[in-house]
PDB file of C-alpha atoms in Angstrom:
ATOM      1  CA  MET A   1     -66.037 150.161  52.082  1.00 44.00           C
ATOM      2  CA  VAL A   2     -68.269 147.453  50.589  1.00 50.00           C
ATOM      3  CA  SER A   3     -68.197 147.548  46.790  1.00 68.00           C
ATOM      4  CA  ARG A   4     -71.347 147.943  44.713  1.00 72.00           C
ATOM      5  CA  ARG A   5     -70.580 144.605  43.056  1.00 65.00           C
ATOM      6  CA  LEU A   6     -70.582 142.783  46.415  1.00 63.00           C
ATOM      7  CA  ILE A   7     -73.880 144.398  47.375  1.00 63.00           C
ATOM      8  CA  CYS A   8     -75.410 143.320  44.070  1.00 66.00           C
ATOM      9  CA  LYS A   9     -74.146 139.752  44.545  1.00 62.00           C
ATOM     10  CA  TYR A  10     -75.608 139.650  48.049  1.00 54.00           C
ATOM     11  CA  LEU A  11     -79.028 140.869  46.885  1.00 58.00           C
ATOM     12  CA  LEU A  12     -79.033 138.659  43.791  1.00 63.00           C
ATOM     13  CA  ASP A  13     -78.443 135.602  45.966  1.00 58.00           C
ATOM     14  CA  PHE A  14     -81.973 135.952  47.357  1.00 53.00           C
ATOM     15  CA  VAL A  15     -83.409 135.469  43.855  1.00 60.00           C
ATOM     16  CA  TYR A  16     -80.772 133.278  42.221  1.00 69.00           C
ATOM     17  CA  PRO A  17     -78.889 131.414  44.962  1.00 84.00           C
ATOM     18  CA  ASN A  18     -75.165 131.112  44.338  1.00 92.00           C
ATOM     19  CA  ARG A  19     -73.954 127.758  43.042  1.00 91.00           C
ATOM     20  CA  CYS A  20     -70.592 126.121  42.546  1.00 94.00           C
ATOM     21  CA  PRO A  21     -69.740 126.520  38.831  1.00 92.00           C
ATOM     22  CA  ILE A  22     -68.339 122.978  38.686  1.00 94.00           C
ATOM     23  CA  CYS A  23     -70.749 120.696  40.557  1.00 94.00           C
ATOM     24  CA  GLY A  24     -73.768 123.003  40.888  1.00 92.00           C
ATOM     25  CA  SER A  25     -74.117 122.690  44.671  1.00 95.00           C
ATOM     26  CA  PHE A  26     -75.352 125.691  46.663  1.00 94.00           C
ATOM     27  CA  ILE A  27     -72.630 127.839  48.212  1.00 94.00           C
ATOM     28  CA  LYS A  28     -72.523 131.075  50.241  1.00 92.00           C
ATOM     29  CA  TRP A  29     -73.281 134.240  48.313  1.00 86.00           C
ATOM     30  CA  ASP A  30     -69.666 135.463  48.537  1.00 88.00           C
ATOM     31  CA  GLU A  31     -67.953 132.169  47.631  1.00 93.00           C
ATOM     32  CA  PHE A  32     -66.791 131.217  44.138  1.00 93.00           C
ATOM     33  CA  LEU A  33     -66.878 127.417  44.305  1.00 95.00           C
ATOM     34  CA  CYS A  34     -67.398 124.691  46.870  1.00 97.00           C
ATOM     35  CA  LYS A  35     -64.522 123.396  49.013  1.00 97.00           C
ATOM     36  CA  ARG A  36     -64.867 119.887  47.608  1.00 97.00           C
ATOM     37  CA  CYS A  37     -64.331 121.016  44.014  1.00 97.00           C
ATOM     38  CA  GLU A  38     -61.597 123.451  44.994  1.00 98.00           C
ATOM     39  CA  SER A  39     -59.662 120.620  46.648  1.00 97.00           C
ATOM     40  CA  LYS A  40     -59.688 118.693  43.356  1.00 98.00           C
ATOM     41  CA  LEU A  41     -58.262 121.455  41.166  1.00 98.00           C
ATOM     42  CA  PRO A  42     -54.932 120.362  39.613  1.00 98.00           C
ATOM     43  CA  PHE A  43     -52.692 123.225  40.730  1.00 98.00           C
ATOM     44  CA  HIS A  44     -49.091 123.049  39.557  1.00 97.00           C
ATOM     45  CA  GLU A  45     -47.040 120.900  41.890  1.00 93.00           C
ATOM     46  CA  LYS A  46     -43.618 121.833  40.498  1.00 91.00           C
ATOM     47  CA  PRO A  47     -42.133 124.962  38.915  1.00 92.00           C
ATOM     48  CA  LEU A  48     -42.553 125.442  35.175  1.00 96.00           C
ATOM     49  CA  CYS A  49     -40.189 127.245  32.809  1.00 96.00           C
ATOM     50  CA  GLU A  50     -40.127 130.970  33.660  1.00 93.00           C
ATOM     51  CA  LYS A  51     -40.012 131.865  29.938  1.00 97.00           C
ATOM     52  CA  CYS A  52     -42.405 129.497  28.145  1.00 97.00           C
ATOM     53  CA  GLY A  53     -44.482 128.284  31.095  1.00 97.00           C
ATOM     54  CA  LYS A  54     -44.206 124.602  30.195  1.00 97.00           C
ATOM     55  CA  ASP A  55     -42.824 121.510  31.906  1.00 94.00           C
ATOM     56  CA  LYS A  56     -40.707 120.791  28.811  1.00 93.00           C
ATOM     57  CA  CYS A  57     -39.468 123.906  27.113  1.00 94.00           C
ATOM     58  CA  LEU A  58     -40.697 125.234  23.797  1.00 94.00           C
ATOM     59  CA  ASP A  59     -38.074 126.673  21.434  1.00 96.00           C
ATOM     60  CA  HIS A  60     -37.388 130.016  23.144  1.00 97.00           C
ATOM     61  CA  ASP A  61     -35.849 131.507  20.001  1.00 97.00           C
ATOM     62  CA  LEU A  62     -39.264 131.333  18.314  1.00 96.00           C
ATOM     63  CA  LEU A  63     -41.198 133.013  21.131  1.00 98.00           C
ATOM     64  CA  HIS A  64     -42.348 136.637  20.982  1.00 98.00           C
ATOM     65  CA  PHE A  65     -43.770 136.741  24.520  1.00 98.00           C
ATOM     66  CA  ASP A  66     -41.527 137.328  27.536  1.00 98.00           C
ATOM     67  CA  SER A  67     -43.163 134.943  29.995  1.00 98.00           C
ATOM     68  CA  VAL A  68     -46.302 132.871  30.609  1.00 98.00           C
ATOM     69  CA  HIS A  69     -48.035 132.396  33.963  1.00 98.00           C
ATOM     70  CA  THR A  70     -50.727 129.808  34.746  1.00 98.00           C
ATOM     71  CA  LEU A  71     -52.349 128.365  37.852  1.00 98.00           C
ATOM     72  CA  MET A  72     -53.037 124.728  37.059  1.00 98.00           C
ATOM     73  CA  ARG A  73     -52.933 121.870  34.589  1.00 97.00           C
ATOM     74  CA  TYR A  74     -55.649 121.665  31.969  1.00 97.00           C
ATOM     75  CA  GLU A  75     -57.004 118.294  32.998  1.00 96.00           C
ATOM     76  CA  ASP A  76     -59.725 116.569  35.000  1.00 95.00           C
ATOM     77  CA  ILE A  77     -61.996 118.932  36.942  1.00 96.00           C
ATOM     78  CA  CYS A  78     -60.237 122.004  35.527  1.00 97.00           C
ATOM     79  CA  VAL A  79     -61.437 121.099  32.020  1.00 96.00           C
ATOM     80  CA  LYS A  80     -65.019 120.920  33.273  1.00 94.00           C
ATOM     81  CA  ALA A  81     -64.683 124.242  35.103  1.00 95.00           C
ATOM     82  CA  ILE A  82     -63.430 126.061  32.009  1.00 95.00           C
ATOM     83  CA  HIS A  83     -66.069 124.472  29.772  1.00 92.00           C
ATOM     84  CA  GLN A  84     -68.714 125.657  32.227  1.00 90.00           C
ATOM     85  CA  LEU A  85     -67.176 129.128  32.141  1.00 89.00           C
ATOM     86  CA  LYS A  86     -67.500 129.129  28.349  1.00 83.00           C
ATOM     87  CA  ASP A  87     -70.969 127.649  28.080  1.00 78.00           C
ATOM     88  CA  ASP A  88     -72.952 128.467  31.216  1.00 71.00           C
ATOM     89  CA  ARG A  89     -72.668 132.257  31.704  1.00 74.00           C
ATOM     90  CA  GLN A  90     -71.355 131.447  35.172  1.00 84.00           C
ATOM     91  CA  LEU A  91     -68.423 133.720  35.969  1.00 92.00           C
ATOM     92  CA  ASN A  92     -67.539 132.421  39.437  1.00 94.00           C
ATOM     93  CA  PHE A  93     -64.578 130.449  38.140  1.00 96.00           C
ATOM     94  CA  ALA A  94     -63.239 133.479  36.262  1.00 96.00           C
ATOM     95  CA  GLU A  95     -63.411 135.597  39.433  1.00 95.00           C
ATOM     96  CA  TYR A  96     -61.834 132.845  41.507  1.00 97.00           C
ATOM     97  CA  SER A  97     -58.994 132.394  39.014  1.00 98.00           C
ATOM     98  CA  ALA A  98     -58.469 136.154  38.695  1.00 98.00           C
ATOM     99  CA  LYS A  99     -57.877 136.494  42.434  1.00 97.00           C
ATOM    100  CA  LEU A 100     -55.270 133.728  42.379  1.00 98.00           C
ATOM    101  CA  LEU A 101     -53.627 135.051  39.215  1.00 98.00           C
ATOM    102  CA  GLY A 102     -53.533 138.525  40.748  1.00 98.00           C
ATOM    103  CA  ASN A 103     -51.693 137.174  43.789  1.00 98.00           C
ATOM    104  CA  MET A 104     -49.278 135.230  41.584  1.00 98.00           C
ATOM    105  CA  LEU A 105     -48.527 138.220  39.367  1.00 98.00           C
ATOM    106  CA  ARG A 106     -47.873 140.398  42.415  1.00 98.00           C
ATOM    107  CA  GLU A 107     -45.546 137.842  43.965  1.00 97.00           C
ATOM    108  CA  ASN A 108     -43.461 137.268  40.832  1.00 97.00           C
ATOM    109  CA  GLY A 109     -43.134 140.976  40.070  1.00 97.00           C
ATOM    110  CA  ILE A 110     -45.120 140.993  36.816  1.00 98.00           C
ATOM    111  CA  ALA A 111     -47.959 143.154  38.194  1.00 98.00           C
ATOM    112  CA  GLU A 112     -45.644 146.053  38.988  1.00 98.00           C
ATOM    113  CA  GLN A 113     -44.161 145.917  35.460  1.00 98.00           C
ATOM    114  CA  ALA A 114     -47.446 145.733  33.515  1.00 98.00           C
ATOM    115  CA  ASP A 115     -48.895 148.971  32.130  1.00 98.00           C
ATOM    116  CA  ILE A 116     -51.926 147.634  30.241  1.00 98.00           C
ATOM    117  CA  ILE A 117     -54.067 144.503  30.464  1.00 98.00           C
ATOM    118  CA  THR A 118     -55.702 143.035  27.362  1.00 98.00           C
ATOM    119  CA  ALA A 119     -57.031 139.670  26.161  1.00 98.00           C
ATOM    120  CA  VAL A 120     -56.866 137.385  23.153  1.00 97.00           C
ATOM    121  CA  PRO A 121     -59.925 138.520  21.166  1.00 94.00           C
ATOM    122  CA  MET A 122     -62.982 136.375  20.492  1.00 91.00           C
ATOM    123  CA  HIS A 123     -64.732 136.711  17.135  1.00 83.00           C
ATOM    124  CA  ARG A 124     -67.714 139.048  17.422  1.00 82.00           C
ATOM    125  CA  SER A 125     -70.199 136.430  16.174  1.00 79.00           C
ATOM    126  CA  LYS A 126     -69.236 134.000  18.924  1.00 80.00           C
ATOM    127  CA  ARG A 127     -69.251 136.757  21.523  1.00 76.00           C
ATOM    128  CA  ARG A 128     -72.720 137.809  20.372  1.00 78.00           C
ATOM    129  CA  LYS A 129     -73.944 134.220  20.678  1.00 78.00           C
ATOM    130  CA  ARG A 130     -72.313 133.575  24.054  1.00 76.00           C
ATOM    131  CA  GLY A 131     -73.001 137.004  25.509  1.00 79.00           C
ATOM    132  CA  TYR A 132     -69.467 137.598  26.779  1.00 85.00           C
ATOM    133  CA  ASP A 133     -65.802 136.812  26.134  1.00 92.00           C
ATOM    134  CA  GLN A 134     -64.432 134.580  28.910  1.00 94.00           C
ATOM    135  CA  ALA A 135     -60.793 135.613  28.351  1.00 96.00           C
ATOM    136  CA  GLN A 136     -61.775 139.270  28.566  1.00 96.00           C
ATOM    137  CA  LYS A 137     -63.783 138.636  31.739  1.00 95.00           C
ATOM    138  CA  LEU A 138     -60.757 136.911  33.285  1.00 97.00           C
ATOM    139  CA  ALA A 139     -58.576 139.861  32.277  1.00 98.00           C
ATOM    140  CA  HIS A 140     -61.119 142.366  33.637  1.00 97.00           C
ATOM    141  CA  PHE A 141     -61.419 140.687  37.029  1.00 96.00           C
ATOM    142  CA  THR A 142     -57.610 140.504  37.299  1.00 98.00           C
ATOM    143  CA  ALA A 143     -57.300 144.165  36.304  1.00 98.00           C
ATOM    144  CA  MET A 144     -59.708 145.021  39.124  1.00 95.00           C
ATOM    145  CA  GLU A 145     -57.536 143.021  41.525  1.00 96.00           C
ATOM    146  CA  LEU A 146     -54.324 144.734  40.418  1.00 98.00           C
ATOM    147  CA  GLY A 147     -55.544 148.214  39.513  1.00 97.00           C
ATOM    148  CA  ILE A 148     -54.037 148.081  36.023  1.00 98.00           C
ATOM    149  CA  LYS A 149     -55.466 149.929  33.020  1.00 97.00           C
ATOM    150  CA  GLU A 150     -57.456 147.807  30.520  1.00 97.00           C
ATOM    151  CA  ASN A 151     -57.611 148.081  26.722  1.00 96.00           C
ATOM    152  CA  TYR A 152     -59.446 145.439  24.674  1.00 95.00           C
ATOM    153  CA  HIS A 153     -59.129 147.257  21.351  1.00 94.00           C
ATOM    154  CA  LEU A 154     -55.526 146.381  20.535  1.00 96.00           C
ATOM    155  CA  LEU A 155     -56.175 143.144  18.630  1.00 96.00           C
ATOM    156  CA  GLY A 156     -58.891 141.841  16.326  1.00 93.00           C
ATOM    157  CA  ARG A 157     -59.998 138.513  14.906  1.00 92.00           C
ATOM    158  CA  THR A 158     -61.022 138.036  11.282  1.00 88.00           C
ATOM    159  CA  ARG A 159     -63.122 134.902  11.598  1.00 71.00           C
ATOM    160  CA  ASP A 160     -63.856 131.900  13.764  1.00 65.00           C
ATOM    161  CA  THR A 161     -63.127 128.904  11.592  1.00 58.00           C
ATOM    162  CA  ALA A 162     -62.699 126.162  14.162  1.00 54.00           C
ATOM    163  CA  GLU A 163     -62.638 125.380  17.852  1.00 59.00           C
ATOM    164  CA  GLN A 164     -59.000 125.381  18.930  1.00 56.00           C
ATOM    165  CA  HIS A 165     -59.248 122.081  20.791  1.00 55.00           C
ATOM    166  CA  THR A 166     -60.102 120.278  17.529  1.00 60.00           C
ATOM    167  CA  LEU A 167     -56.833 121.331  15.834  1.00 59.00           C
ATOM    168  CA  THR A 168     -53.376 119.761  15.845  1.00 64.00           C
ATOM    169  CA  ALA A 169     -50.376 121.789  16.993  1.00 64.00           C
ATOM    170  CA  ALA A 170     -49.397 122.572  13.384  1.00 66.00           C
ATOM    171  CA  GLN A 171     -52.962 123.577  12.505  1.00 69.00           C
ATOM    172  CA  ARG A 172     -53.154 125.843  15.561  1.00 65.00           C
ATOM    173  CA  LYS A 173     -50.064 127.733  14.424  1.00 70.00           C
ATOM    174  CA  THR A 174     -51.445 128.273  10.902  1.00 71.00           C
ATOM    175  CA  HIS A 175     -54.881 129.139  12.272  1.00 67.00           C
ATOM    176  CA  ALA A 176     -53.478 131.759  14.642  1.00 77.00           C
ATOM    177  CA  GLU A 177     -51.318 133.350  11.945  1.00 81.00           C
ATOM    178  CA  GLU A 178     -54.360 133.714   9.690  1.00 80.00           C
ATOM    179  CA  ILE A 179     -57.021 135.079  12.023  1.00 88.00           C
ATOM    180  CA  TYR A 180     -55.465 137.651  14.379  1.00 92.00           C
ATOM    181  CA  PHE A 181     -54.567 141.215  13.426  1.00 91.00           C
ATOM    182  CA  SER A 182     -53.525 144.419  15.178  1.00 92.00           C
ATOM    183  CA  LEU A 183     -55.580 147.593  15.602  1.00 91.00           C
ATOM    184  CA  PRO A 184     -52.836 150.241  15.803  1.00 85.00           C
ATOM    185  CA  LYS A 185     -55.235 153.196  15.516  1.00 80.00           C
ATOM    186  CA  HIS A 186     -56.585 152.255  18.945  1.00 71.00           C
ATOM    187  CA  ALA A 187     -53.146 151.744  20.444  1.00 80.00           C
ATOM    188  CA  ASP A 188     -50.704 153.951  22.251  1.00 87.00           C
ATOM    189  CA  ILE A 189     -48.490 151.217  23.603  1.00 96.00           C
ATOM    190  CA  LYS A 190     -45.023 152.252  22.476  1.00 94.00           C
ATOM    191  CA  GLY A 191     -42.604 151.331  25.227  1.00 96.00           C
ATOM    192  CA  ARG A 192     -45.405 149.866  27.370  1.00 97.00           C
ATOM    193  CA  ASN A 193     -45.508 146.425  28.974  1.00 98.00           C
ATOM    194  CA  ILE A 194     -48.641 144.438  28.131  1.00 98.00           C
ATOM    195  CA  LEU A 195     -50.284 141.685  30.184  1.00 98.00           C
ATOM    196  CA  LEU A 196     -52.167 139.413  27.745  1.00 98.00           C
ATOM    197  CA  PHE A 197     -54.860 136.977  28.947  1.00 98.00           C
ATOM    198  CA  ASP A 198     -56.498 133.833  27.625  1.00 97.00           C
ATOM    199  CA  ASP A 199     -58.398 131.082  29.407  1.00 96.00           C
ATOM    200  CA  VAL A 200     -56.176 128.128  28.362  1.00 96.00           C
ATOM    201  CA  TYR A 201     -52.567 127.988  27.160  1.00 97.00           C
ATOM    202  CA  THR A 202     -51.864 124.995  24.911  1.00 93.00           C
ATOM    203  CA  THR A 203     -49.287 125.063  22.090  1.00 92.00           C
ATOM    204  CA  GLY A 204     -48.521 128.765  22.507  1.00 94.00           C
ATOM    205  CA  ALA A 205     -49.463 129.622  18.919  1.00 94.00           C
ATOM    206  CA  THR A 206     -52.156 132.144  19.863  1.00 95.00           C
ATOM    207  CA  PHE A 207     -50.100 133.860  22.565  1.00 97.00           C
ATOM    208  CA  ASN A 208     -47.101 133.981  20.218  1.00 97.00           C
ATOM    209  CA  VAL A 209     -48.921 135.596  17.291  1.00 96.00           C
ATOM    210  CA  CYS A 210     -50.718 138.109  19.513  1.00 97.00           C
ATOM    211  CA  SER A 211     -47.455 138.969  21.290  1.00 98.00           C
ATOM    212  CA  ARG A 212     -45.711 139.551  17.953  1.00 97.00           C
ATOM    213  CA  LEU A 213     -48.496 141.878  16.834  1.00 96.00           C
ATOM    214  CA  LEU A 214     -48.353 143.825  20.094  1.00 97.00           C
ATOM    215  CA  LYS A 215     -44.597 144.240  19.813  1.00 97.00           C
ATOM    216  CA  GLU A 216     -44.953 145.369  16.196  1.00 95.00           C
ATOM    217  CA  MET A 217     -47.228 148.119  17.574  1.00 95.00           C
ATOM    218  CA  GLY A 218     -44.461 149.194  19.940  1.00 95.00           C
ATOM    219  CA  ALA A 219     -44.941 147.146  23.115  1.00 97.00           C
ATOM    220  CA  GLN A 220     -41.698 146.666  25.015  1.00 98.00           C
ATOM    221  CA  LYS A 221     -42.629 143.421  26.761  1.00 98.00           C
ATOM    222  CA  VAL A 222     -45.608 141.064  26.625  1.00 98.00           C
ATOM    223  CA  PHE A 223     -46.390 138.876  29.628  1.00 98.00           C
ATOM    224  CA  CYS A 224     -49.067 136.204  29.161  1.00 98.00           C
ATOM    225  CA  ALA A 225     -51.442 134.706  31.711  1.00 98.00           C
ATOM    226  CA  ALA A 226     -54.087 131.970  31.632  1.00 98.00           C
ATOM    227  CA  ILE A 227     -56.003 129.830  34.074  1.00 98.00           C
ATOM    228  CA  ALA A 228     -54.498 126.559  32.898  1.00 98.00           C
ATOM    229  CA  THR A 229     -51.940 124.986  30.596  1.00 97.00           C
ATOM    230  CA  THR A 230     -51.463 121.630  28.958  1.00 95.00           C
ATOM    231  CA  LEU A 231     -48.267 119.767  29.801  1.00 87.00           C
ATOM    232  CA  LEU A 232     -45.949 118.638  27.023  1.00 75.00           C
ATOM    233  CA  ASP A 233     -46.129 114.908  27.576  1.00 63.00           C
ATOM    234  CA  GLU A 234     -46.581 112.460  24.718  1.00 42.00           C
ATOM    235  CA  LYS A 235     -50.294 113.005  24.243  1.00 47.00           C
ATOM    236  CA  HIS A 236     -49.755 116.714  23.457  1.00 43.00           C
ATOM    237  CA  LYS A 237     -46.951 116.239  20.909  1.00 39.00           C
ATOM    238  CA  GLU A 238     -48.421 116.529  17.425  1.00 35.00           C
TER     239      GLU A 238
END
C-alpha cells in the first residue's frame, strides 16, 4: 500500500519540484539527493569503537551511554548537508540518513533492544525560529522506519547560550551540564532501553549528560545515534 506521505510528495513535486538538499539540482520526486552528491558522502571506511563510537576511544569509565552509532565523518560535503538541514527547511537529508541509520540499527541488534526513541532537545526559541527540530525529525523518520515508540518529552533545555560548534571541548561539557534537564513527570521509562538521537556527535558531552539524566529517570540502557561524528585527530583535541 502506498503511504499518504508518498502520495503527498508525488503531488507536491508538481508545484515544488524536488531538489538535492546539497547541490540544489533537480531530482526525481521520490529521491532524497542526487547520485553525484551521494557518492561524495564520507561514510566510515573502518570500524569505530563499539562503545564510544570514535576512532580513538574516549574514557569509557566516564560515559553514561551504552553505545553510539553514526553513518559518516563530519567533514566536507557532509558538513554542508547538515548545515542545509538546519537552515533550509529541507528534510531530504534527514529522511535519507534515517533510512540508513534504520538499516544499521537493525543489523547491529540495537533496533530490537530499543523501547523508546527520543532526541536531544532544542531550545523552544530556536525551534520557533527555525520551524522544526532537525534532531527530532531525524529521530521521527528513523522511528517510522523501525516501528519504535517515540517520546520527545523526556528531556528539556533551559536556554540556548551558544552554538555548539563555537565552543571548545571543555566548554561543551560545562555547557551541556548547565542547560539540559529531565522531565520525569512525562516519563515512564523505568527498565526501558532508550534510543537517543542528535544530528552530529562531537565531544560526547551532550549525549553523555542526556544519557545520565535518562538513566536517573530509570532507563536501563541508552543507545545514541547521529548522522555524523568528528574523528579524534589533532584538530579536535582541545
